[in-house]
Amino acid sequence: MDIGGRRVQMLLYADDIVLLAETPGDLQRMLQVVSEYSQKWRFRVNPKKGKSEVMVFGRKKKTAQKWMLAGKQIGETSV
């Protein structure tokens, strides 16, 4: 995603991460990279509701999308 003329794919703050993707496929691949990285370095991601969720912007129609993180399905949120 281009912001101010720069390509930005993630934002980091302390132990939080925001992934920015332009397509559902790109986002799922990024979630997979996070899952693999966490396994390699032996830390856990928290796929529980309220801790890890996906927010979609600009979607014209609602489609059923399964988002997976660390082998568990995570939901979508609007806020």
N, CA, C and O atoms as a Tinker XYZ file with bonds, in Angstrom:
   316  protein
     1  N      0.848000   -1.159000    0.000000    73     2
     2  CA     0.000000    0.000000    0.000000    64     1     3
     3  C      0.900000    1.229000    0.000000    63     2     4     5
     4  O      1.840000    1.311000    0.790000    81     3
     5  N      0.618000    2.177000   -0.876000    73     3     6
     6  CA     1.402000    3.407000   -0.943000    64     5     7
     7  C      0.803000    4.463000   -0.030000    63     6     8     9
     8  O     -0.384000    4.781000   -0.110000    81     7
     9  N      1.642000    4.995000    0.831000    73     7    10
    10  CA     1.238000    6.066000    1.739000    64     9    11
    11  C      2.282000    7.173000    1.616000    63    10    12    13
    12  O      3.454000    6.969000    1.930000    81    11
    13  N      1.856000    8.323000    1.166000    73    11    14
    14  CA     2.785000    9.436000    1.012000    64    13    15
    15  C      3.921000    9.128000    0.051000    63    14    16    17
    16  O      5.037000    9.616000    0.229000    81    15
    17  N      3.643000    8.318000   -0.968000    73    15    18
    18  CA     4.669000    7.979000   -1.939000    64    17    19
    19  C      5.625000    6.881000   -1.506000    63    18    20    21
    20  O      6.604000    6.600000   -2.198000    81    19
    21  N      5.350000    6.257000   -0.367000    73    19    22
    22  CA     6.203000    5.166000    0.123000    64    21    23
    23  C      5.398000    3.886000    0.240000    63    22    24    25
    24  O      4.216000    3.926000    0.580000    81    23
    25  N      6.018000    2.763000   -0.034000    73    23    26
    26  CA     5.368000    1.457000    0.076000    64    25    27
    27  C      5.410000    1.030000    1.541000    63    26    28    29
    28  O      6.486000    0.879000    2.120000    81    27
    29  N      4.224000    0.833000    2.139000    73    27    30
    30  CA     4.117000    0.428000    3.543000    64    29    31
    31  C      3.322000   -0.868000    3.599000    63    30    32    33
    32  O      2.193000   -0.921000    3.110000    81    31
    33  N      3.898000   -1.922000    4.192000    73    31    34
    34  CA     3.208000   -3.196000    4.299000    64    33    35
    35  C      2.887000   -3.575000    5.735000    63    34    36    37
    36  O      2.038000   -4.432000    5.980000    81    35
    37  N      3.569000   -2.934000    6.692000    73    35    38
    38  CA     3.247000   -3.218000    8.081000    64    37    39
    39  C      3.651000   -2.059000    8.968000    63    38    40    41
    40  O      4.543000   -1.274000    8.647000    81    39
    41  N      2.956000   -1.979000   10.104000    73    39    42
    42  CA     3.257000   -1.004000   11.140000    64    41    43
    43  C      3.529000   -1.787000   12.410000    63    42    44    45
    44  O      2.810000   -2.736000   12.722000    81    43
    45  N      4.563000   -1.396000   13.145000    73    43    46
    46  CA     4.941000   -2.097000   14.366000    64    45    47
    47  C      4.980000   -1.119000   15.532000    63    46    48    49
    48  O      5.437000    0.016000   15.402000    81    47
    49  N      4.482000   -1.595000   16.687000    73    47    50
    50  CA     4.581000   -0.819000   17.911000    64    49    51
    51  C      4.595000   -1.800000   19.074000    63    50    52    53
    52  O      3.631000   -2.538000   19.279000    81    51
    53  N      5.685000   -1.810000   19.835000    73    51    54
    54  CA     5.855000   -2.738000   20.959000    64    53    55
    55  C      5.598000   -4.165000   20.480000    63    54    56    57
    56  O      6.329000   -4.667000   19.625000    81    55
    57  N      4.570000   -4.827000   21.018000    73    55    58
    58  CA     4.290000   -6.211000   20.590000    64    57    59
    59  C      3.078000   -6.283000   19.662000    63    58    60    61
    60  O      2.471000   -7.343000   19.515000    81    59
    61  N      2.726000   -5.162000   19.039000    73    59    62
    62  CA     1.593000   -5.117000   18.120000    64    61    63
    63  C      2.082000   -4.972000   16.684000    63    62    64    65
    64  O      3.129000   -4.376000   16.428000    81    63
    65  N      1.312000   -5.523000   15.757000    73    63    66
    66  CA     1.633000   -5.428000   14.341000    64    65    67
    67  C      0.357000   -5.178000   13.557000    63    66    68    69
    68  O     -0.694000   -5.742000   13.864000    81    67
    69  N      0.455000   -4.330000   12.544000    73    67    70
    70  CA    -0.637000   -4.072000   11.611000    64    69    71
    71  C     -0.112000   -4.446000   10.237000    63    70    72    73
    72  O      0.906000   -3.914000    9.793000    81    71
    73  N     -0.798000   -5.357000    9.562000    73    71    74
    74  CA    -0.424000   -5.756000    8.209000    64    73    75
    75  C     -1.323000   -5.025000    7.223000    63    74    76    77
    76  O     -2.535000   -4.954000    7.427000    81    75
    77  N     -0.746000   -4.484000    6.159000    73    75    78
    78  CA    -1.492000   -3.748000    5.142000    64    77    79
    79  C     -1.333000   -4.466000    3.811000    63    78    80    81
    80  O     -0.217000   -4.624000    3.315000    81    79
    81  N     -2.440000   -4.899000    3.239000    73    79    82
    82  CA    -2.404000   -5.623000    1.968000    64    81    83
    83  C     -3.488000   -5.095000    1.045000    63    82    84    85
    84  O     -4.511000   -4.582000    1.498000    81    83
    85  N     -3.255000   -5.226000   -0.244000    73    83    86
    86  CA    -4.225000   -4.741000   -1.221000    64    85    87
    87  C     -5.196000   -5.810000   -1.679000    63    86    88    89
    88  O     -6.252000   -5.485000   -2.222000    81    87
    89  N     -4.864000   -7.083000   -1.473000    73    87    90
    90  CA    -5.757000   -8.165000   -1.878000    64    89    91
    91  C     -5.894000   -9.171000   -0.744000    63    90    92    93
    92  O     -5.006000   -9.270000    0.102000    81    91
    93  N     -6.999000   -9.923000   -0.716000    73    91    94
    94  CA    -7.151000  -10.970000    0.304000    64    93    95
    95  C     -6.026000  -12.005000    0.252000    63    94    96    97
    96  O     -5.552000  -12.464000    1.291000    81    95
    97  N     -5.602000  -12.368000   -0.954000    73    95    98
    98  CA    -4.512000  -13.340000   -1.091000    64    97    99
    99  C     -3.215000  -12.835000   -0.498000    63    98   100   101
   100  O     -2.501000  -13.576000    0.177000    81    99
   101  N     -2.904000  -11.555000   -0.754000    73    99   102
   102  CA    -1.693000  -10.967000   -0.178000    64   101   103
   103  C     -1.753000  -10.969000    1.340000    63   102   104   105
   104  O     -0.762000  -11.278000    2.002000    81   103
   105  N     -2.906000  -10.628000    1.892000    73   103   106
   106  CA    -3.037000  -10.605000    3.348000    64   105   107
   107  C     -2.879000  -11.999000    3.933000    63   106   108   109
   108  O     -2.199000  -12.166000    4.946000    81   107
   109  N     -3.488000  -12.994000    3.321000    73   107   110
   110  CA    -3.368000  -14.348000    3.863000    64   109   111
   111  C     -1.920000  -14.835000    3.792000    63   110   112   113
   112  O     -1.459000  -15.533000    4.695000    81   111
   113  N     -1.200000  -14.473000    2.726000    73   111   114
   114  CA     0.218000  -14.840000    2.644000    64   113   115
   115  C      1.016000  -14.146000    3.742000    63   114   116   117
   116  O      1.929000  -14.740000    4.316000    81   115
   117  N      0.682000  -12.906000    4.034000    73   115   118
   118  CA     1.373000  -12.183000    5.109000    64   117   119
   119  C      1.081000  -12.823000    6.465000    63   118   120   121
   120  O      1.978000  -12.955000    7.297000    81   119
   121  N     -0.172000  -13.218000    6.686000    73   119   122
   122  CA    -0.524000  -13.909000    7.934000    64   121   123
   123  C      0.250000  -15.212000    8.061000    63   122   124   125
   124  O      0.657000  -15.586000    9.161000    81   123
   125  N      0.459000  -15.911000    6.942000    73   123   126
   126  CA     1.227000  -17.150000    6.957000    64   125   127
   127  C      2.691000  -16.884000    7.312000    63   126   128   129
   128  O      3.300000  -17.650000    8.059000    81   127
   129  N      3.247000  -15.809000    6.781000    73   127   130
   130  CA     4.629000  -15.439000    7.115000    64   129   131
   131  C      4.744000  -15.150000    8.610000    63   130   132   133
   132  O      5.705000  -15.580000    9.248000    81   131
   133  N      3.782000  -14.433000    9.173000    73   131   134
   134  CA     3.792000  -14.155000   10.618000    64   133   135
   135  C      3.728000  -15.465000   11.403000    63   134   136   137
   136  O      4.441000  -15.633000   12.392000    81   135
   137  N      2.876000  -16.387000   10.965000    73   135   138
   138  CA     2.751000  -17.685000   11.646000    64   137   139
   139  C      4.067000  -18.450000   11.607000    63   138   140   141
   140  O      4.503000  -18.987000   12.626000    81   139
   141  N      4.703000  -18.503000   10.442000    73   139   142
   142  CA     5.971000  -19.224000   10.303000    64   141   143
   143  C      7.085000  -18.563000   11.115000    63   142   144   145
   144  O      7.898000  -19.249000   11.735000    81   143
   145  N      7.120000  -17.240000   11.108000    73   143   146
   146  CA     8.124000  -16.509000   11.883000    64   145   147
   147  C      7.956000  -16.783000   13.382000    63   146   148   149
   148  O      8.938000  -16.983000   14.097000    81   147
   149  N      6.715000  -16.790000   13.842000    73   147   150
   150  CA     6.479000  -17.038000   15.269000    64   149   151
   151  C      6.902000  -18.453000   15.664000    63   150   152   153
   152  O      7.417000  -18.663000   16.762000    81   151
   153  N      6.687000  -19.415000   14.779000    73   151   154
   154  CA     7.136000  -20.781000   15.070000    64   153   155
   155  C      8.657000  -20.853000   15.111000    63   154   156   157
   156  O      9.232000  -21.460000   16.015000    81   155
   157  N      9.304000  -20.233000   14.133000    73   155   158
   158  CA    10.770000  -20.267000   14.064000    64   157   159
   159  C     11.398000  -19.675000   15.316000    63   158   160   161
   160  O     12.356000  -20.235000   15.850000    81   159
   161  N     10.876000  -18.559000   15.789000    73   159   162
   162  CA    11.471000  -17.850000   16.921000    64   161   163
   163  C     10.769000  -18.159000   18.247000    63   162   164   165
   164  O     11.033000  -17.524000   19.268000    81   163
   165  N      9.876000  -19.139000   18.209000    73   163   166
   166  CA     9.244000  -19.693000   19.417000    64   165   167
   167  C      8.485000  -18.670000   20.255000    63   166   168   169
   168  O      8.668000  -18.581000   21.469000    81   167
   169  N      7.642000  -17.913000   19.593000    73   167   170
   170  CA     6.700000  -17.088000   20.337000    64   169   171
   171  C      5.316000  -17.348000   19.783000    63   170   172   173
   172  O      5.165000  -17.843000   18.666000    81   171
   173  N      4.315000  -17.013000   20.563000    73   171   174
   174  CA     2.935000  -17.296000   20.169000    64   173   175
   175  C      2.218000  -16.036000   19.736000    63   174   176   177
   176  O      2.377000  -14.963000   20.319000    81   175
   177  N      1.423000  -16.204000   18.691000    73   175   178
   178  CA     0.486000  -15.149000   18.327000    64   177   179
   179  C     -0.829000  -15.507000   18.982000    63   178   180   181
   180  O     -1.102000  -16.680000   19.234000    81   179
   181  N     -1.645000  -14.509000   19.259000    73   179   182
   182  CA    -2.902000  -14.756000   19.957000    64   181   183
   183  C     -4.064000  -14.584000   18.984000    63   182   184   185
   184  O     -4.489000  -13.461000   18.714000    81   183
   185  N     -4.587000  -15.712000   18.449000    73   183   186
   186  CA    -5.683000  -15.614000   17.487000    64   185   187
   187  C     -7.067000  -15.400000   18.115000    63   186   188   189
   188  O     -8.072000  -15.440000   17.404000    81   187
   189  N     -7.137000  -15.175000   19.425000    73   187   190
   190  CA    -8.439000  -14.981000   20.078000    64   189   191
   191  C     -9.100000  -13.693000   19.615000    63   190   192   193
   192  O     -8.436000  -12.718000   19.262000    81   191
   193  N    -10.444000  -13.717000   19.627000    73   191   194
   194  CA   -11.219000  -12.538000   19.234000    64   193   195
   195  C    -10.818000  -11.348000   20.096000    63   194   196   197
   196  O    -10.683000  -11.460000   21.314000    81   195
   197  N    -10.636000  -10.227000   19.453000    73   195   198
   198  CA   -10.228000   -9.024000   20.170000    64   197   199
   199  C     -8.724000   -8.832000   20.213000    63   198   200   201
   200  O     -8.249000   -7.728000   20.478000    81   199
   201  N     -7.969000   -9.888000   19.957000    73   199   202
   202  CA    -6.507000   -9.796000   19.943000    64   201   203
   203  C     -5.967000   -9.787000   18.526000    63   202   204   205
   204  O     -5.081000   -8.994000   18.206000    81   203
   205  N     -6.486000  -10.656000   17.673000    73   203   206
   206  CA    -6.048000  -10.742000   16.274000    64   205   207
   207  C     -7.284000  -10.795000   15.389000    63   206   208   209
   208  O     -8.020000  -11.782000   15.393000    81   207
   209  N     -7.502000   -9.750000   14.645000    73   207   210
   210  CA    -8.658000   -9.692000   13.755000    64   209   211
   211  C     -8.275000   -8.975000   12.467000    63   210   212   213
   212  O     -7.254000   -8.291000   12.402000    81   211
   213  N     -9.102000   -9.141000   11.451000    73   211   214
   214  CA    -8.895000   -8.513000   10.154000    64   213   215
   215  C     -9.944000   -7.429000    9.971000    63   214   216   217
   216  O    -11.121000   -7.628000   10.276000    81   215
   217  N     -9.501000   -6.273000    9.467000    73   215   218
   218  CA   -10.432000   -5.202000    9.123000    64   217   219
   219  C    -10.269000   -4.940000    7.631000    63   218   220   221
   220  O     -9.166000   -4.663000    7.161000    81   219
   221  N    -11.359000   -5.026000    6.896000    73   219   222
   222  CA   -11.338000   -4.864000    5.443000    64   221   223
   223  C    -11.934000   -3.513000    5.082000    63   222   224   225
   224  O    -13.006000   -3.148000    5.565000    81   223
   225  N    -11.236000   -2.777000    4.235000    73   223   226
   226  CA   -11.708000   -1.478000    3.760000    64   225   227
   227  C    -11.954000   -1.548000    2.268000    63   226   228   229
   228  O    -11.209000   -2.203000    1.539000    81   227
   229  N    -12.990000   -0.880000    1.815000    73   227   230
   230  CA   -13.217000   -0.717000    0.396000    64   229   231
   231  C    -13.824000   -1.902000   -0.325000    63   230   232   233
   232  O    -13.882000   -1.902000   -1.554000    81   231
   233  N    -14.275000   -2.906000    0.396000    73   231   234
   234  CA   -14.881000   -4.059000   -0.258000    64   233   235
   235  C    -16.276000   -3.685000   -0.710000    63   234   236   237
   236  O    -17.067000   -3.161000    0.075000    81   235
   237  N    -16.582000   -3.946000   -1.954000    73   235   238
   238  CA   -17.876000   -3.584000   -2.511000    64   237   239
   239  C    -18.976000   -4.526000   -2.065000    63   238   240   241
   240  O    -20.083000   -4.086000   -1.757000    81   239
   241  N    -18.682000   -5.821000   -2.025000    73   239   242
   242  CA   -19.696000   -6.781000   -1.587000    64   241   243
   243  C    -19.111000   -7.697000   -0.528000    63   242   244   245
   244  O    -17.922000   -8.014000   -0.540000    81   243
   245  N    -19.954000   -8.105000    0.369000    73   243   246
   246  CA   -19.531000   -8.979000    1.458000    64   245   247
   247  C    -19.338000  -10.393000    0.921000    63   246   248   249
   248  O    -20.274000  -10.991000    0.391000    81   247
   249  N    -18.141000  -10.922000    1.055000    73   247   250
   250  CA   -17.871000  -12.297000    0.656000    64   249   251
   251  C    -17.346000  -13.050000    1.866000    63   250   252   253
   252  O    -16.692000  -12.480000    2.739000    81   251
   253  N    -17.639000  -14.310000    1.899000    73   251   254
   254  CA   -17.165000  -15.133000    3.018000    64   253   255
   255  C    -15.675000  -15.407000    2.818000    63   254   256   257
   256  O    -15.281000  -16.034000    1.835000    81   255
   257  N    -14.865000  -14.944000    3.736000    73   255   258
   258  CA   -13.417000  -15.135000    3.674000    64   257   259
   259  C    -12.968000  -15.746000    4.986000    63   258   260   261
   260  O    -13.295000  -15.237000    6.058000    81   259
   261  N    -12.222000  -16.830000    4.906000    73   259   262
   262  CA   -11.642000  -17.430000    6.106000    64   261   263
   263  C    -10.219000  -16.929000    6.245000    63   262   264   265
   264  O     -9.390000  -17.137000    5.359000    81   263
   265  N     -9.940000  -16.278000    7.338000    73   263   266
   266  CA    -8.601000  -15.778000    7.621000    64   265   267
   267  C     -7.953000  -16.718000    8.624000    63   266   268   269
   268  O     -8.543000  -17.021000    9.661000    81   267
   269  N     -6.749000  -17.181000    8.325000    73   267   270
   270  CA    -6.058000  -18.128000    9.195000    64   269   271
   271  C     -4.774000  -17.504000    9.729000    63   270   272   273
   272  O     -4.012000  -16.880000    8.990000    81   271
   273  N     -4.551000  -17.688000   11.037000    73   271   274
   274  CA    -3.342000  -17.231000   11.699000    64   273   275
   275  C     -2.924000  -18.292000   12.693000    63   274   276   277
   276  O     -3.697000  -18.646000   13.583000    81   275
   277  N     -1.732000  -18.797000   12.556000    73   275   278
   278  CA    -1.193000  -19.825000   13.458000    64   277   279
   279  C     -2.101000  -21.046000   13.524000    63   278   280   281
   280  O     -2.285000  -21.638000   14.588000    81   279
   281  N     -2.669000  -21.416000   12.375000    73   279   282
   282  CA    -3.503000  -22.614000   12.312000    64   281   283
   283  C     -4.910000  -22.445000   12.846000    63   282   284   285
   284  O     -5.665000  -23.416000   12.909000    81   283
   285  N     -5.276000  -21.241000   13.229000    73   283   286
   286  CA    -6.622000  -20.982000   13.751000    64   285   287
   287  C     -7.290000  -19.906000   12.915000    63   286   288   289
   288  O     -6.633000  -19.009000   12.387000    81   287
   289  N     -8.607000  -20.010000   12.804000    73   287   290
   290  CA    -9.349000  -19.001000   12.060000    64   289   291
   291  C     -9.526000  -17.753000   12.908000    63   290   292   293
   292  O     -9.853000  -17.830000   14.093000    81   291
   293  N     -9.307000  -16.608000   12.289000    73   291   294
   294  CA    -9.566000  -15.339000   12.969000    64   293   295
   295  C    -10.673000  -14.620000   12.231000    63   294   296   297
   296  O    -10.885000  -14.849000   11.041000    81   295
   297  N    -11.376000  -13.755000   12.929000    73   295   298
   298  CA   -12.545000  -13.099000   12.363000    64   297   299
   299  C    -12.246000  -11.719000   11.809000    63   298   300   301
   300  O    -11.129000  -11.208000   11.898000    81   299
   301  N    -13.270000  -11.146000   11.242000    73   299   302
   302  CA   -13.230000   -9.770000   10.759000    64   301   303
   303  C    -13.922000   -8.870000   11.762000    63   302   304   305
   304  O    -14.851000   -9.285000   12.455000    81   303
   305  N    -13.464000   -7.647000   11.830000    73   303   306
   306  CA   -14.073000   -6.655000   12.696000    64   305   307
   307  C    -14.349000   -5.393000   11.899000    63   306   308   309
   308  O    -13.733000   -5.163000   10.858000    81   307
   309  N    -15.260000   -4.585000   12.379000    73   307   310
   310  CA   -15.561000   -3.324000   11.703000    64   309   311
   311  C    -15.049000   -2.129000   12.503000    63   310   312   313
   312  O    -15.107000   -0.994000   12.030000    81   311
   313  N    -14.551000   -2.379000   13.703000    73   311   314
   314  CA   -14.003000   -1.297000   14.534000    64   313   315
   315  C    -12.715000   -1.709000   15.166000    63   314   316
   316  O    -12.110000   -0.927000   15.900000    81   315
